[in-house]
């Protein structure tokens, strides 16, 4: 079987001109572009829901209550009546929420529109994602003054060097720093 020779450059160009090339594969359109009108229509029909509240919850109830509560869902009222906001509350904060319910609903009216939420439904239980508590950084305590350090060193002079002596020095410094008199 004889092999066919490769085409010359001119023959290759003629072959390529005759054949159609495959169209380039286009990436799909961005999902957000097509979903935005649909989401807007759903938001107008059913309201914003708890996702909008979760992002601004700290502004609505304050930082202290925001750590102990979270909005779960908005229950739509029947026949156009105002709905209820279901709140998950951690422990005894429920009584505090009940006392502040008028203020909370007034703030919700400013965010969601008047009459969207007319009452709060409080459910006690663990929060789904605990809010990150602010990190308390321990301040470094100032060193002892030279006279107290000398007294402590002299009182532990007869102890053998090692872990016990180091622990006693550390304890002594802590006690002398916190001594008010």
mmCIF file of C-alpha atoms in Angstrom:
data_model
loop_
_atom_site.group_PDB
_atom_site.id
_atom_site.type_symbol
_atom_site.label_atom_id
_atom_site.label_comp_id
_atom_site.label_asym_id
_atom_site.label_seq_id
_atom_site.Cartn_x
_atom_site.Cartn_y
_atom_site.Cartn_z
ATOM 1 C CA UNK A 1 0.000 0.000 0.000
ATOM 2 C CA UNK A 2 1.551 3.239 -1.131
ATOM 3 C CA UNK A 3 1.371 6.275 1.075
ATOM 4 C CA UNK A 4 -0.146 9.405 -0.236
ATOM 5 C CA UNK A 5 2.167 12.430 -0.202
ATOM 6 C CA UNK A 6 1.323 15.406 2.018
ATOM 7 C CA UNK A 7 -0.397 18.342 0.287
ATOM 8 C CA UNK A 8 1.619 21.393 -0.573
ATOM 9 C CA UNK A 9 0.922 24.734 1.121
ATOM 10 C CA UNK A 10 -1.328 25.929 -1.712
ATOM 11 C CA UNK A 11 -3.291 22.660 -1.717
ATOM 12 C CA UNK A 12 -3.702 22.843 2.072
ATOM 13 C CA UNK A 13 -5.129 26.392 1.825
ATOM 14 C CA UNK A 14 -7.576 25.263 -0.878
ATOM 15 C CA UNK A 15 -8.735 22.339 1.275
ATOM 16 C CA UNK A 16 -9.220 24.595 4.294
ATOM 17 C CA UNK A 17 -11.218 27.134 2.240
ATOM 18 C CA UNK A 18 -13.612 24.427 1.101
ATOM 19 C CA UNK A 19 -14.278 22.966 4.549
ATOM 20 C CA UNK A 20 -16.364 24.746 7.108
ATOM 21 C CA UNK A 21 -14.848 25.108 10.535
ATOM 22 C CA UNK A 22 -16.787 24.307 13.684
ATOM 23 C CA UNK A 23 -18.166 27.346 15.483
ATOM 24 C CA UNK A 24 -16.403 28.325 18.667
ATOM 25 C CA UNK A 25 -18.010 27.098 21.861
ATOM 26 C CA UNK A 26 -19.436 30.086 23.702
ATOM 27 C CA UNK A 27 -19.557 30.147 27.464
ATOM 28 C CA UNK A 28 -23.048 30.157 28.990
ATOM 29 C CA UNK A 29 -24.494 33.560 29.874
ATOM 30 C CA UNK A 30 -24.068 34.702 33.491
ATOM 31 C CA UNK A 31 -26.760 33.187 35.707
ATOM 32 C CA UNK A 32 -27.267 36.419 37.620
ATOM 33 C CA UNK A 33 -28.251 38.269 34.485
ATOM 34 C CA UNK A 34 -31.132 35.905 33.767
ATOM 35 C CA UNK A 35 -32.135 35.354 37.401
ATOM 36 C CA UNK A 36 -32.314 39.019 38.415
ATOM 37 C CA UNK A 37 -35.756 39.716 36.856
ATOM 38 C CA UNK A 38 -37.148 36.471 38.288
ATOM 39 C CA UNK A 39 -35.832 37.232 41.772
ATOM 40 C CA UNK A 40 -37.192 40.762 41.587
ATOM 41 C CA UNK A 41 -40.663 39.460 40.702
ATOM 42 C CA UNK A 42 -40.553 36.932 43.554
ATOM 43 C CA UNK A 43 -39.396 39.609 45.991
ATOM 44 C CA UNK A 44 -42.284 41.871 44.996
ATOM 45 C CA UNK A 45 -44.762 39.010 45.423
ATOM 46 C CA UNK A 46 -43.465 37.416 48.642
ATOM 47 C CA UNK A 47 -41.229 40.040 50.232
ATOM 48 C CA UNK A 48 -37.532 40.046 51.023
ATOM 49 C CA UNK A 49 -37.552 37.298 53.619
ATOM 50 C CA UNK A 50 -35.147 36.703 56.485
ATOM 51 C CA UNK A 51 -31.990 36.935 54.365
ATOM 52 C CA UNK A 52 -32.296 40.721 54.216
ATOM 53 C CA UNK A 53 -32.893 40.790 57.953
ATOM 54 C CA UNK A 54 -29.898 38.611 58.816
ATOM 55 C CA UNK A 55 -27.497 41.015 57.170
ATOM 56 C CA UNK A 56 -28.879 44.006 59.081
ATOM 57 C CA UNK A 57 -30.037 42.274 62.257
ATOM 58 C CA UNK A 58 -27.390 43.935 64.417
ATOM 59 C CA UNK A 59 -28.656 47.371 63.335
ATOM 60 C CA UNK A 60 -32.266 46.447 64.101
ATOM 61 C CA UNK A 61 -31.965 44.948 67.589
ATOM 62 C CA UNK A 62 -28.525 46.047 68.758
ATOM 63 C CA UNK A 63 -25.335 44.106 69.235
ATOM 64 C CA UNK A 64 -26.267 42.480 72.543
ATOM 65 C CA UNK A 65 -29.540 40.989 71.298
ATOM 66 C CA UNK A 66 -28.093 40.132 67.879
ATOM 67 C CA UNK A 67 -25.671 37.703 69.524
ATOM 68 C CA UNK A 68 -28.533 35.891 71.298
ATOM 69 C CA UNK A 69 -31.235 35.974 68.582
ATOM 70 C CA UNK A 70 -31.644 35.308 64.875
ATOM 71 C CA UNK A 71 -34.500 35.804 62.413
ATOM 72 C CA UNK A 72 -35.697 32.489 60.973
ATOM 73 C CA UNK A 73 -38.537 33.343 58.595
ATOM 74 C CA UNK A 74 -41.331 35.768 57.894
ATOM 75 C CA UNK A 75 -44.764 34.184 58.083
ATOM 76 C CA UNK A 76 -47.079 36.006 55.696
ATOM 77 C CA UNK A 77 -50.443 37.080 57.108
ATOM 78 C CA UNK A 78 -53.740 35.980 55.578
ATOM 79 C CA UNK A 79 -55.840 38.298 53.423
ATOM 80 C CA UNK A 80 -53.169 40.986 53.326
ATOM 81 C CA UNK A 81 -52.818 41.212 57.103
ATOM 82 C CA UNK A 82 -49.400 41.858 58.582
ATOM 83 C CA UNK A 83 -47.133 38.881 59.020
ATOM 84 C CA UNK A 84 -45.104 37.518 61.877
ATOM 85 C CA UNK A 85 -41.358 37.343 62.177
ATOM 86 C CA UNK A 86 -40.193 34.058 63.669
ATOM 87 C CA UNK A 87 -37.190 34.593 65.918
ATOM 88 C CA UNK A 88 -34.964 31.883 67.332
ATOM 89 C CA UNK A 89 -33.869 32.985 70.779
ATOM 90 C CA UNK A 90 -31.129 31.608 72.974
ATOM 91 C CA UNK A 91 -32.352 31.002 76.526
ATOM 92 C CA UNK A 92 -33.895 33.619 78.800
ATOM 93 C CA UNK A 93 -33.577 36.448 76.293
ATOM 94 C CA UNK A 94 -37.153 35.657 75.182
ATOM 95 C CA UNK A 95 -38.659 37.798 77.950
ATOM 96 C CA UNK A 96 -36.442 40.716 76.946
ATOM 97 C CA UNK A 97 -37.542 40.332 73.320
ATOM 98 C CA UNK A 98 -41.209 40.335 74.401
ATOM 99 C CA UNK A 99 -40.719 43.620 76.218
ATOM 100 C CA UNK A 100 -38.949 45.179 73.238
ATOM 101 C CA UNK A 101 -41.356 43.796 70.596
ATOM 102 C CA UNK A 102 -42.981 47.196 69.796
ATOM 103 C CA UNK A 103 -39.584 48.835 69.212
ATOM 104 C CA UNK A 104 -38.379 45.909 67.083
ATOM 105 C CA UNK A 105 -41.517 45.907 64.920
ATOM 106 C CA UNK A 106 -41.210 49.679 64.473
ATOM 107 C CA UNK A 107 -37.634 49.241 63.218
ATOM 108 C CA UNK A 108 -38.754 46.399 60.943
ATOM 109 C CA UNK A 109 -41.402 48.715 59.474
ATOM 110 C CA UNK A 110 -38.645 51.129 58.455
ATOM 111 C CA UNK A 111 -36.677 48.355 56.746
ATOM 112 C CA UNK A 112 -39.380 46.162 55.195
ATOM 113 C CA UNK A 113 -42.271 48.585 54.838
ATOM 114 C CA UNK A 114 -45.135 49.504 57.102
ATOM 115 C CA UNK A 115 -47.297 46.564 58.172
ATOM 116 C CA UNK A 116 -45.095 43.807 56.742
ATOM 117 C CA UNK A 117 -44.341 42.470 60.231
ATOM 118 C CA UNK A 118 -46.924 43.190 62.932
ATOM 119 C CA UNK A 119 -45.904 40.657 65.565
ATOM 120 C CA UNK A 120 -42.982 38.504 66.672
ATOM 121 C CA UNK A 121 -43.125 34.741 67.091
ATOM 122 C CA UNK A 122 -40.457 33.685 69.564
ATOM 123 C CA UNK A 123 -39.003 30.163 69.444
ATOM 124 C CA UNK A 124 -36.462 29.196 72.078
ATOM 125 C CA UNK A 125 -33.613 27.029 70.899
ATOM 126 C CA UNK A 126 -29.956 26.979 69.901
ATOM 127 C CA UNK A 127 -28.887 29.449 67.250
ATOM 128 C CA UNK A 128 -27.856 27.963 63.910
ATOM 129 C CA UNK A 129 -24.544 29.815 63.596
ATOM 130 C CA UNK A 130 -23.269 31.480 66.735
ATOM 131 C CA UNK A 131 -22.078 34.993 66.052
ATOM 132 C CA UNK A 132 -18.382 35.450 66.425
ATOM 133 C CA UNK A 133 -17.840 36.943 69.823
ATOM 134 C CA UNK A 134 -15.353 39.764 69.923
ATOM 135 C CA UNK A 135 -11.928 38.494 70.854
ATOM 136 C CA UNK A 136 -10.857 39.689 74.278
ATOM 137 C CA UNK A 137 -7.181 40.427 74.195
ATOM 138 C CA UNK A 138 -5.489 40.137 77.510
ATOM 139 C CA UNK A 139 -3.527 43.193 78.399
ATOM 140 C CA UNK A 140 -0.012 42.508 79.460
ATOM 141 C CA UNK A 141 0.411 43.207 83.128
ATOM 142 C CA UNK A 142 3.200 45.572 84.113
ATOM 143 C CA UNK A 143 6.270 44.012 85.730
ATOM 144 C CA UNK A 144 6.720 44.115 89.476
ATOM 145 C CA UNK A 145 8.749 46.954 90.881
ATOM 146 C CA UNK A 146 12.317 46.084 91.813
ATOM 147 C CA UNK A 147 11.734 45.912 95.589
ATOM 148 C CA UNK A 148 8.880 43.378 95.326
ATOM 149 C CA UNK A 149 10.804 41.324 92.744
ATOM 150 C CA UNK A 150 13.814 41.229 95.107
ATOM 151 C CA UNK A 151 11.621 40.100 98.052
ATOM 152 C CA UNK A 152 10.120 37.324 95.969
ATOM 153 C CA UNK A 153 13.532 36.173 94.720
ATOM 154 C CA UNK A 154 14.956 36.187 98.273
ATOM 155 C CA UNK A 155 12.011 34.206 99.665
ATOM 156 C CA UNK A 156 12.533 31.481 97.023
ATOM 157 C CA UNK A 157 16.362 31.467 97.169
ATOM 158 C CA UNK A 158 16.583 28.180 99.130
ATOM 159 C CA UNK A 159 14.387 26.337 96.546
ATOM 160 C CA UNK A 160 16.286 24.221 93.984
ATOM 161 C CA UNK A 161 16.238 25.543 90.399
ATOM 162 C CA UNK A 162 13.695 23.871 88.132
ATOM 163 C CA UNK A 163 10.030 23.829 87.153
ATOM 164 C CA UNK A 164 8.704 24.138 90.691
ATOM 165 C CA UNK A 165 10.716 27.273 91.423
ATOM 166 C CA UNK A 166 9.633 28.832 88.095
ATOM 167 C CA UNK A 167 5.982 28.066 88.868
ATOM 168 C CA UNK A 168 6.296 29.566 92.352
ATOM 169 C CA UNK A 169 7.907 32.714 90.909
ATOM 170 C CA UNK A 170 5.082 33.071 88.403
ATOM 171 C CA UNK A 171 2.457 32.556 91.112
ATOM 172 C CA UNK A 172 4.172 35.026 93.422
ATOM 173 C CA UNK A 173 4.307 37.693 90.695
ATOM 174 C CA UNK A 174 0.613 37.198 89.946
ATOM 175 C CA UNK A 175 -0.365 37.491 93.606
ATOM 176 C CA UNK A 176 1.788 40.562 94.207
ATOM 177 C CA UNK A 177 0.482 42.321 91.061
ATOM 178 C CA UNK A 178 -3.141 41.838 92.117
ATOM 179 C CA UNK A 179 -2.509 42.828 95.755
ATOM 180 C CA UNK A 180 -4.290 46.173 96.233
ATOM 181 C CA UNK A 181 -2.444 47.096 99.423
#
